Tab-separated table of C-alpha atoms in Angstrom:
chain	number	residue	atom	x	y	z
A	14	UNK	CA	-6.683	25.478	52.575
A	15	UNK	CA	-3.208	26.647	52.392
A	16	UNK	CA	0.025	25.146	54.239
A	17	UNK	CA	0.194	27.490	57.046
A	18	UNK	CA	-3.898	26.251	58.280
A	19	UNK	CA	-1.690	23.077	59.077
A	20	UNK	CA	-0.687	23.876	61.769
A	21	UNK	CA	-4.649	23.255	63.147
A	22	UNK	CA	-4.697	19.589	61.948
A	23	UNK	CA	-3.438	18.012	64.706
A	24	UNK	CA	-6.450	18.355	66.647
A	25	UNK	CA	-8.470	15.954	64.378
A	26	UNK	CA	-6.123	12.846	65.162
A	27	UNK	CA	-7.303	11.794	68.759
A	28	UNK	CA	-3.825	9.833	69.214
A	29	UNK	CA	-1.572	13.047	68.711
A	30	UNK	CA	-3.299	13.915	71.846
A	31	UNK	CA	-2.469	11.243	73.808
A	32	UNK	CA	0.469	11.414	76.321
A	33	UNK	CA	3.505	9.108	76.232
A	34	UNK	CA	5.883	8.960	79.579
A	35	UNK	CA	3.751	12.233	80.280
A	36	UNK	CA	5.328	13.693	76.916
A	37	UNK	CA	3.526	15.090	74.253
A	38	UNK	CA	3.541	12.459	71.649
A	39	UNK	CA	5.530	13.187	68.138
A	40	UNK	CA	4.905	10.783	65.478
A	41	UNK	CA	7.383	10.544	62.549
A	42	UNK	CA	6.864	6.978	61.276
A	43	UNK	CA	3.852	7.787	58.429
A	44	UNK	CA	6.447	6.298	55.713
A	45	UNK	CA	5.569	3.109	57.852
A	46	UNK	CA	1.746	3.938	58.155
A	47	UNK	CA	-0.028	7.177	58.708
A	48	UNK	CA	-2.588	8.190	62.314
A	49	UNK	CA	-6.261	8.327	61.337
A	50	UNK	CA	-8.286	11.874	61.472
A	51	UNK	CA	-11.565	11.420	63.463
A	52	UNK	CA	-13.781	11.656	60.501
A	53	UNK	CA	-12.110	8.260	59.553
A	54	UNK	CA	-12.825	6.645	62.261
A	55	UNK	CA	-16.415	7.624	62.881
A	56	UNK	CA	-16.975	6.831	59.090
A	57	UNK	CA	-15.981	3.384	59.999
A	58	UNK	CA	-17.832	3.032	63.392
A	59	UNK	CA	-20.790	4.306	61.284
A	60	UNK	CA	-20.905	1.755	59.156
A	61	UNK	CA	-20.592	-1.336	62.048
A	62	UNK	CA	-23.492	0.871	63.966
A	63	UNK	CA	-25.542	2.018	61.391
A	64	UNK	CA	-25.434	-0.426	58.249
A	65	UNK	CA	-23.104	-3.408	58.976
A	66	UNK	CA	-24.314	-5.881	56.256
A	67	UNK	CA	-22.577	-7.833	53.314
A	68	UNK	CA	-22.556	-6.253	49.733
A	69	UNK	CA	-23.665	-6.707	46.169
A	70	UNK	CA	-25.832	-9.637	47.448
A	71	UNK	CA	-28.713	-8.400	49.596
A	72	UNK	CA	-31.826	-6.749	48.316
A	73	UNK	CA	-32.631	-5.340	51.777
A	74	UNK	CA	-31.636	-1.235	52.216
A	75	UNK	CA	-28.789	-1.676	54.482
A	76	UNK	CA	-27.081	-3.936	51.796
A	77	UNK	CA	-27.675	-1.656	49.526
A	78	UNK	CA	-27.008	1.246	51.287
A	79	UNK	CA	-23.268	-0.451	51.988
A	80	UNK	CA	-22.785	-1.487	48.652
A	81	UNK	CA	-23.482	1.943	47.711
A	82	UNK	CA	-20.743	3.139	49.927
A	83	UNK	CA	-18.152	0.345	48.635
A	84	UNK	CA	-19.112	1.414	45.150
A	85	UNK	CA	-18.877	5.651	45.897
A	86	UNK	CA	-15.457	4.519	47.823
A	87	UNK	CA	-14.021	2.806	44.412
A	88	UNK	CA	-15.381	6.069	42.619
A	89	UNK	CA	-13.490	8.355	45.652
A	90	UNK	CA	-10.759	6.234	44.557
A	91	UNK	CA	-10.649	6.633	40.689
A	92	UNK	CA	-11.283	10.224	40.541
A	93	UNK	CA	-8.583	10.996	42.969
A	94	UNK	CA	-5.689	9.609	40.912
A	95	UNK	CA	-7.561	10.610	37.609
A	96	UNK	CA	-8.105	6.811	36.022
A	97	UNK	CA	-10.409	6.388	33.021
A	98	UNK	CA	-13.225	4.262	34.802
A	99	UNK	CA	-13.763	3.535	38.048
A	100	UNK	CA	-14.051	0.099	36.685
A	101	UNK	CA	-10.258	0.120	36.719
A	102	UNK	CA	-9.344	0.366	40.537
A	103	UNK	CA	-9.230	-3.141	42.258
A	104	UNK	CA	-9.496	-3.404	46.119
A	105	UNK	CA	-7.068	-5.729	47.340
A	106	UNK	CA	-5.709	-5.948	51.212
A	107	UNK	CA	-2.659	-3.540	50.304
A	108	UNK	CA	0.050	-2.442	47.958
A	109	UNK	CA	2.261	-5.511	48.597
A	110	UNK	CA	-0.985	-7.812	47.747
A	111	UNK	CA	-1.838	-5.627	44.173
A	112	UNK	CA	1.975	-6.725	43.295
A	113	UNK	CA	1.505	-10.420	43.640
A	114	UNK	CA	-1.591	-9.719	41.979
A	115	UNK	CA	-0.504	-8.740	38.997
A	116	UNK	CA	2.673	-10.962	39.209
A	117	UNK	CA	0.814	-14.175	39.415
A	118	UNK	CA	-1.928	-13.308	36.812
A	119	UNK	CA	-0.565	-10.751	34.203
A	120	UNK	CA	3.291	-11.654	34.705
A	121	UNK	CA	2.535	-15.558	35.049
A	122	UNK	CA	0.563	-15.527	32.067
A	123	UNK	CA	2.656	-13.194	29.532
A	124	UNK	CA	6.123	-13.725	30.462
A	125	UNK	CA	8.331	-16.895	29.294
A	126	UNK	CA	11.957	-18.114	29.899
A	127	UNK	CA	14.512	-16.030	29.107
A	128	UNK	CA	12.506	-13.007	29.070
A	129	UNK	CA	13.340	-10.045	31.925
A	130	UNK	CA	11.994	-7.990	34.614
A	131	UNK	CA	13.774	-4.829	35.342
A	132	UNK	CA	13.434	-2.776	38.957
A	133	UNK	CA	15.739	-1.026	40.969
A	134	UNK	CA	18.075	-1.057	43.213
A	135	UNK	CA	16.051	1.167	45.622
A	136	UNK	CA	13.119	-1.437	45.886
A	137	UNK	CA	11.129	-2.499	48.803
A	138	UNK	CA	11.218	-5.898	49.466
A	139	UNK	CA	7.351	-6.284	48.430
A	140	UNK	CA	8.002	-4.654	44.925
A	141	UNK	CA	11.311	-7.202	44.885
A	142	UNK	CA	10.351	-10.939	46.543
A	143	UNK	CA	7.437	-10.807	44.179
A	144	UNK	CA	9.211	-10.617	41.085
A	145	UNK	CA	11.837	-12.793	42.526
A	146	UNK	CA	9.603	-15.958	42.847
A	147	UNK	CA	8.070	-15.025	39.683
A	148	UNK	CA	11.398	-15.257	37.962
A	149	UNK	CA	12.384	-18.400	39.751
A	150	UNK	CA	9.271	-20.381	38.772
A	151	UNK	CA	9.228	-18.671	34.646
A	152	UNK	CA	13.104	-18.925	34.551
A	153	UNK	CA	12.822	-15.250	33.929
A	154	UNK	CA	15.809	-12.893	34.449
A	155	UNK	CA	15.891	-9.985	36.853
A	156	UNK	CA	17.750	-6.469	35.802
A	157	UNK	CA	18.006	-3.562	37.886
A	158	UNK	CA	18.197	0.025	36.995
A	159	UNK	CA	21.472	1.249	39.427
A	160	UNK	CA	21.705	4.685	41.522
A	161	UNK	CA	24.523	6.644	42.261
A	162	UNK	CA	25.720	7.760	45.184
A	163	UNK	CA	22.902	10.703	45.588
A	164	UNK	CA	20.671	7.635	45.463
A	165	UNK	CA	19.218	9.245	42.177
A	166	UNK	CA	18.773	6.527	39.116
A	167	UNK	CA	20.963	6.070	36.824
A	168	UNK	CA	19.378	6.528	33.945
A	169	UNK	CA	22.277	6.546	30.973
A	170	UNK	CA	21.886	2.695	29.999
A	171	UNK	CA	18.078	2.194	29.593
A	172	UNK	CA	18.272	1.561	26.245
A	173	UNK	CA	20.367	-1.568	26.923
A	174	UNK	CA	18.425	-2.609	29.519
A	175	UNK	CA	15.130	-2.267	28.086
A	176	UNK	CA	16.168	-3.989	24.534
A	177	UNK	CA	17.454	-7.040	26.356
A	178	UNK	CA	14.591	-9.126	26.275
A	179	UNK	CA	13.043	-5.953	28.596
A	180	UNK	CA	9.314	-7.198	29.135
A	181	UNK	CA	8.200	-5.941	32.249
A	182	UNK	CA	9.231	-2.665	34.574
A	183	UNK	CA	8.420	-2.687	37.851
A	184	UNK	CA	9.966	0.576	39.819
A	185	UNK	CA	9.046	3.040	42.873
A	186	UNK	CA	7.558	6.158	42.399
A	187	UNK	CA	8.920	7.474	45.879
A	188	UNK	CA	11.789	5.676	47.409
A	189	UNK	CA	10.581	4.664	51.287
A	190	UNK	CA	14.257	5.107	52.468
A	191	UNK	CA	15.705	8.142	50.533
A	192	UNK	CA	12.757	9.877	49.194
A	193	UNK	CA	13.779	10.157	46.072
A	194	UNK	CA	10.835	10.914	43.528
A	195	UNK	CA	12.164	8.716	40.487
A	196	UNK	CA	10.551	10.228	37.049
A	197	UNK	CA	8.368	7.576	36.320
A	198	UNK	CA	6.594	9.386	33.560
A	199	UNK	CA	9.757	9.644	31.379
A	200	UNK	CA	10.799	6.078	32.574
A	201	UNK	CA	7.427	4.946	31.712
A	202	UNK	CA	7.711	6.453	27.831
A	203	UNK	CA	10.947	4.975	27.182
A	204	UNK	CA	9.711	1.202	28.114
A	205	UNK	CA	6.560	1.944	26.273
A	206	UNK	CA	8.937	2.305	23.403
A	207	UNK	CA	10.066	-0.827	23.689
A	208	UNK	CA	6.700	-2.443	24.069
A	209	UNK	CA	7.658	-3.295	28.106
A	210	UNK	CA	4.158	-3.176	30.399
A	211	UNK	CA	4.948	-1.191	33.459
A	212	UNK	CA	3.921	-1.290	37.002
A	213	UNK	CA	4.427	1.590	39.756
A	214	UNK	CA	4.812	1.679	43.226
A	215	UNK	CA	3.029	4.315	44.237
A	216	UNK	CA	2.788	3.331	48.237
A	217	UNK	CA	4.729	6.549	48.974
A	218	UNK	CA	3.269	8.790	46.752
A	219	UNK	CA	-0.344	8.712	46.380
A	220	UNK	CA	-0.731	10.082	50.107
A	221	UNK	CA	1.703	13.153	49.684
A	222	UNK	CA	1.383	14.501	46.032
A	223	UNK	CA	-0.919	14.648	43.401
A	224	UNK	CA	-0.524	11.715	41.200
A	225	UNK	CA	-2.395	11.500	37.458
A	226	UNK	CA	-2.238	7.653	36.151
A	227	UNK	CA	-3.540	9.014	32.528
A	228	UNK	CA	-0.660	11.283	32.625
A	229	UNK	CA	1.897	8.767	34.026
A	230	UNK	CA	0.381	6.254	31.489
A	231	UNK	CA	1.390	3.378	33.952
A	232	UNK	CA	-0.343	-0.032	33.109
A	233	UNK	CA	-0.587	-1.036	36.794
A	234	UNK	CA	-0.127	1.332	39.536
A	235	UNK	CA	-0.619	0.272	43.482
A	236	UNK	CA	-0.508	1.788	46.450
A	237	UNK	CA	-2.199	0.699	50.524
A	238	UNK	CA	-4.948	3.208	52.560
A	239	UNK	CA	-3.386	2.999	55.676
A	240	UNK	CA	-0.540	4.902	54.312
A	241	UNK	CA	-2.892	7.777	53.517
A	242	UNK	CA	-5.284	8.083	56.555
A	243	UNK	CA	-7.025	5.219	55.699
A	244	UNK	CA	-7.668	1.802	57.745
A	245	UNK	CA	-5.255	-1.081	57.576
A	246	UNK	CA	-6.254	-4.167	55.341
A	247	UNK	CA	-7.398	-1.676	52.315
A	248	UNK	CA	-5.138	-1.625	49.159
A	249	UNK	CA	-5.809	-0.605	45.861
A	250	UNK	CA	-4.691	-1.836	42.044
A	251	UNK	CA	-5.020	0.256	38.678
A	252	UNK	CA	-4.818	-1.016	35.804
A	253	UNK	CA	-5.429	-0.421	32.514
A	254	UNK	CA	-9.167	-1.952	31.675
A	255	UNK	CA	-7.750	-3.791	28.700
A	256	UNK	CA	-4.842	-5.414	31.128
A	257	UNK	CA	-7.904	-6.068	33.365
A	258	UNK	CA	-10.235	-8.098	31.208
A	259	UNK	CA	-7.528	-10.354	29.975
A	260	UNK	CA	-6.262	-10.923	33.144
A	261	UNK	CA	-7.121	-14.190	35.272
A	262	UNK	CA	-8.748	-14.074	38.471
A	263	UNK	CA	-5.649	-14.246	41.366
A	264	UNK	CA	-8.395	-15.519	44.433
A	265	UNK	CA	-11.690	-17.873	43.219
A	266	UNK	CA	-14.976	-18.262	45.544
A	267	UNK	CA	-17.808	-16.239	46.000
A	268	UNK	CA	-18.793	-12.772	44.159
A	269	UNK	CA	-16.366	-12.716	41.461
A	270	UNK	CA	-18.395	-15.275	39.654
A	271	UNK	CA	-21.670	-14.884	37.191
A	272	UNK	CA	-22.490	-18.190	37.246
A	273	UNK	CA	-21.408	-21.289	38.298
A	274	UNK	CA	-22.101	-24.977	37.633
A	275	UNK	CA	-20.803	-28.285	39.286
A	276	UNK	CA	-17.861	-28.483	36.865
A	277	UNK	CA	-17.710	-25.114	35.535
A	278	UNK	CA	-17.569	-21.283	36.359
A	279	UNK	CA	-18.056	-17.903	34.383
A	280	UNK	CA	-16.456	-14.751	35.668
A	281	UNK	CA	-17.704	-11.625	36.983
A	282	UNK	CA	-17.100	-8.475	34.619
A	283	UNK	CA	-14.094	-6.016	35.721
A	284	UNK	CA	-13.371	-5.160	38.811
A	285	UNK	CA	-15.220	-7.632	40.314
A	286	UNK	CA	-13.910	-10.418	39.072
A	287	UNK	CA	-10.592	-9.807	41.432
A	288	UNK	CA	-12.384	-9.400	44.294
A	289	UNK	CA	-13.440	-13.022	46.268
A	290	UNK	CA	-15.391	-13.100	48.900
A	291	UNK	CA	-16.395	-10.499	51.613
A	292	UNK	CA	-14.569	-7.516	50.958
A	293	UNK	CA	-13.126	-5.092	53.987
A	294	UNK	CA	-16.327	-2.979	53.011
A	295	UNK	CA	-15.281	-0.826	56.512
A	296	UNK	CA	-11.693	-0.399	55.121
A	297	UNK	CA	-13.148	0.491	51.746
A	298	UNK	CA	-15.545	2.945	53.098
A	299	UNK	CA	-12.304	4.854	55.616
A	300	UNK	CA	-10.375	4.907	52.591
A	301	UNK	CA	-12.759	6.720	50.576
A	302	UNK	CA	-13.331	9.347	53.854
A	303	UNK	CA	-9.779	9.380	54.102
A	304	UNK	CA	-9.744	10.429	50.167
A	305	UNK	CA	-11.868	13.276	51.289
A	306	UNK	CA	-10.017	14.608	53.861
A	307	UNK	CA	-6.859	14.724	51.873
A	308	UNK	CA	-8.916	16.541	49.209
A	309	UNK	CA	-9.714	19.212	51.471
A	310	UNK	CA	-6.309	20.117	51.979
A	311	UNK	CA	-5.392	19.789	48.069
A	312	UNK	CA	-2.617	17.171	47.125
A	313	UNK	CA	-0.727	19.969	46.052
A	314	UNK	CA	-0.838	22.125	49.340
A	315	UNK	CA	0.240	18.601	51.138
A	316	UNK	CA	3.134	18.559	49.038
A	317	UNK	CA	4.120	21.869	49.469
A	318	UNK	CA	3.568	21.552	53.295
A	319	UNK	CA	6.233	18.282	52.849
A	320	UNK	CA	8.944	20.236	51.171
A	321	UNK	CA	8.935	22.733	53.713
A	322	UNK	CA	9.301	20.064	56.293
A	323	UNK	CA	11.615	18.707	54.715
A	324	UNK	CA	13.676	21.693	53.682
A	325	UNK	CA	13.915	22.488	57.842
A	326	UNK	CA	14.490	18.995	59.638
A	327	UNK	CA	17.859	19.269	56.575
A	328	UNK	CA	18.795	22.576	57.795
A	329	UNK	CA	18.148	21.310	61.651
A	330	UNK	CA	19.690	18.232	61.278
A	331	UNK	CA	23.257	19.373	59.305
A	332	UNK	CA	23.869	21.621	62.780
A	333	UNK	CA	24.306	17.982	64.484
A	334	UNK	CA	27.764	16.836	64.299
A	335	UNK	CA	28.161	13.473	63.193
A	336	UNK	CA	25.039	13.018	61.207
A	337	UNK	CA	25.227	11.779	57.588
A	338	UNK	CA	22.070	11.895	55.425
A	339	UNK	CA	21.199	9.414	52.610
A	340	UNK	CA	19.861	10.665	49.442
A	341	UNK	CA	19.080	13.671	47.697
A	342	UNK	CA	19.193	16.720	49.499
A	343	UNK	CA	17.329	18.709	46.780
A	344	UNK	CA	13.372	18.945	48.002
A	345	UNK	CA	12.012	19.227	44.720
A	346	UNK	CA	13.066	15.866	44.216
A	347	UNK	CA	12.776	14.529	47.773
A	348	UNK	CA	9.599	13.337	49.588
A	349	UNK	CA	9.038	14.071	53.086
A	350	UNK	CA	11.866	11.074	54.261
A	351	UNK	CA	15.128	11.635	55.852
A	352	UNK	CA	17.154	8.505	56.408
A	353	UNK	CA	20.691	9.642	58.435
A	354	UNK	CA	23.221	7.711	60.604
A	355	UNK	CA	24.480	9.680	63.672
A	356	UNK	CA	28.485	9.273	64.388
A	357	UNK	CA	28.804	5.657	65.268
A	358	UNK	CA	25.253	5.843	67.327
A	359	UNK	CA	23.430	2.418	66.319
A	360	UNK	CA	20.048	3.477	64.866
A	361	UNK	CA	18.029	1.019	67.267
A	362	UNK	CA	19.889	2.510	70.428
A	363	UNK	CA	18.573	5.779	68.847
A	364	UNK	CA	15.371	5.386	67.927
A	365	UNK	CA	14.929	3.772	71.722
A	366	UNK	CA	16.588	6.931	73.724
A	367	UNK	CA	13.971	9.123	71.260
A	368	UNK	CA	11.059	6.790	72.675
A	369	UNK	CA	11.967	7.972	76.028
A	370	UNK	CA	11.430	11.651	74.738
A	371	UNK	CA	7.878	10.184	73.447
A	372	UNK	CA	9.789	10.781	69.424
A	373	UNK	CA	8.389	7.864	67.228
A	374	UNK	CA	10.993	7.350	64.586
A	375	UNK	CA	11.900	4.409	62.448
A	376	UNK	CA	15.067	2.330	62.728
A	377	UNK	CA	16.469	-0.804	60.667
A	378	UNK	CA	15.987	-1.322	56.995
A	379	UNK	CA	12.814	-0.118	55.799
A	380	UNK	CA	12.420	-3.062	54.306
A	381	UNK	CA	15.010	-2.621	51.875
A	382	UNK	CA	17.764	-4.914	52.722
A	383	UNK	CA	19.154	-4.733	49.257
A	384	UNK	CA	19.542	-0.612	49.354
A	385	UNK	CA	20.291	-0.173	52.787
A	386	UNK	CA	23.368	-2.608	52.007
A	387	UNK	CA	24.196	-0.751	48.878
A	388	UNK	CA	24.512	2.296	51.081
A	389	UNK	CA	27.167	0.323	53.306
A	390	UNK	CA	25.724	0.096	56.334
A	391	UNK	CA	23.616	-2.017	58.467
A	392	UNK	CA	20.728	0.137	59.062
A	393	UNK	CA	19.238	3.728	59.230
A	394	UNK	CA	17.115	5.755	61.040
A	395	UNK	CA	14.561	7.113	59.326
A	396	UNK	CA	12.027	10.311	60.057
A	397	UNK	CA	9.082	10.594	57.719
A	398	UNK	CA	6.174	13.262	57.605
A	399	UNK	CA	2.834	14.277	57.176
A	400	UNK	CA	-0.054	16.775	57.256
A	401	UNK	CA	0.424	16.665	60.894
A	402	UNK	CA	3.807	17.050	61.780
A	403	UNK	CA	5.377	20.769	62.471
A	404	UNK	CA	8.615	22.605	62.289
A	405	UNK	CA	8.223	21.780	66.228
A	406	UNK	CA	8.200	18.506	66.035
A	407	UNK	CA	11.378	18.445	63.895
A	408	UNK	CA	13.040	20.336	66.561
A	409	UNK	CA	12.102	17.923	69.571
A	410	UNK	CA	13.556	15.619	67.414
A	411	UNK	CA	16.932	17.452	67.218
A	412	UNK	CA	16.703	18.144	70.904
A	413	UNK	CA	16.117	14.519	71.407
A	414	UNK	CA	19.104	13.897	69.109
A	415	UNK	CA	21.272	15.572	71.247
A	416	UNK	CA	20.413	13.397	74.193
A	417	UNK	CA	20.970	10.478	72.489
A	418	UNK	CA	24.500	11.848	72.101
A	419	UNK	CA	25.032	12.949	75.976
A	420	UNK	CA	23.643	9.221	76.719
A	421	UNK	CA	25.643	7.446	73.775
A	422	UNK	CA	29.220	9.688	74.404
């Protein structure tokens, strides 16, 4: 499929269809979380109708038949961002929940006082707070790679950073605000150098490029399915099997267990073994469809489709007076996120005059206090895209731009 078929793809997300103040609806929030495609959602209802039952446990064929689903999904999952084993992807509830993961088993374990964790400064808060709390409790330090005023990294002083008791990276692969694509393979060389285990935040770009672990050589790398067409309460960890098996368990009860007596307990082999209790087998099985629909297109064409977008809503935007746009302007470098302030419009009084045009946009922090403040103001508004959106929708946004300024004036 190539990028100009997109323009057909609304018609498989049944909300796009759906009327708001008797406006057709225009959704640019999918940095937030993404609309489902009907073959998601009938893959779900499928399961509940057809083969609700509970998984690895039940000898009877609709257990089986679901754990065969929850097992193909984990497969779906491997082979889509090129991992070694399917043994090495971990469902957890979402990206934020794969962090603490590994920061209360790998980092808990590995890391003592005085040792560091370095991020950046363009974190969100769930690859931040973590770490944090981590470095609180361990008496750890925290470091933080800097950007300039592009919001690009500064990369010039890794060597110092990593060499300074530099034991653990943990950095975006996509910025959520700006859009900048950080180059986490080179990053990821350079603290390999310096023996530092790295973790990447992948939230933003697993759904809208192709993304190779093997090639990134990332020991952990997260990311959530409903930020890629998939149900809510679906997340997924990679990591390295060798990480994996040394790791501790994070949750403890049924199914990640082999045995257990009154006083004692034996683990289940990797990846089971981080995975108590009943799993969102549903989630698991719309992630996996979602996986499939996103294959269809080709990661690549998805990409290409963003830059495009991306390329026009900066050309359509720059003929507003009074906006100012945050990060890189360069699309090759840039994921489909625009983060602007308009003249001295607050971006909640904004994004509620685009409501009125039916324009879902996204106005605060993102989540990312910490940048958002570096960029020295008190919030943005942000407009993200997807496979669905359209050069159209980009220009009811600047249409419903300029109303906000004939309201706001």
């Amino acid at each position: 499929m190539t990028p100009e078929n997109f323009l057909n793809i609304k018609d498989d997300f049944p909300i796009l269809s759906r009327l708001i103040q008797g406006k057709e609806f225009i959704y640019l929030d999918s940095a937030a979380t993404t609309q489902k495609p009907n073959s998601v959602i009938d893959s779900i209802t499928d399961y509940y109708k057809n083969y609700n039952s509970n998984i690895h446990r039940g000898i009877y064929s609709i257990s089986i038949e679901a754990t065969e689903h929850y097992e193909n999904s984990r497969t779906n999952v491997s082979n889509f961002i090129h991992a070694k084993s399917p043994n090495e992807i971990v469902f957890t509830r979402n990206a934020t929940e794969s962090i603490n993961l590994v920061a209360n088993t790998w980092v808990n374990k590995n890391l003592q006082k005085g040792d560091s964790i370095i991020l950046t400064e363009m974190e969100h808060h769930s690859n931040l707070v973590p770490w944090q709390i981590i470095a609180k409790k361990l008496e750890l330090n925290l470091e933080f790679i800097p950007i300039n005023n592009e919001g690009i990294l500064i990369l010039d002083n890794l060597d110092d950073l990593f060499s300074n008791n530099g034991k653990f990276l943990a950095i975006t692969h996509v910025s959520n605000v700006l859009g900048t694509i950080n180059p986490v393979k080179e990053i990821i060389a350079k603290a390999h150098d310096f023996g530092i285990v790295t973790l990447v935040d992948a939230a933003q770009s697993v759904p809208h490029m192709p993304v190779d672990v093997s090639s990134i050589n990332s020991d952990f790398l997260v990311f959530s399915g409903h930020k890629m067409l998939g149900p809510s309460g679906i997340g997924v960890l990679h990591a390295k099997q060798e990480l994996l098996q040394n790791m501790d368990p994070f949750l403890y009860g049924g199914d990640m267990i082999s045995s257990v007596s009154l006083h004692n307990a034996q683990w289940n082999d990797i990846p089971w073994k981080f995975e108590a209790g009943t799993q969102n087998i549903a989630g698991s099985i719309g992630l996996g469809t979602a996986i499939d629909y996103l294959n269809h297109l080709s990661m690549t064409n998805i990409r290409k489709h963003e830059q495009n977008l991306l390329s026009y809503a900066l050309k359509r935007l720059n003929e507003l007076d009074g906006i100012h746009i945050f990060g890189p302007k360069n699309p090759e470098i840039t994921g489909g996120v625009v983060s602007f302030s308009y003249s001295d419009f607050h971006p909640h009084d904004i994004a509620s005059i685009l409501d009125t045009e039916s324009i879902a946009i996204r106005a605060g922090h993102h989540c990312a206090q910490p940048l958002v403040e570096k960029l020295g103001v008190p919030a943005t508004t942000r407009a993200s895209f997807y496979i669905y959106n359209d050069k159209s929708d980009i220009d009811k946004l600047v249409h419903g731009l300029e109303k906000v300024r004939s309201v706001l004036s």
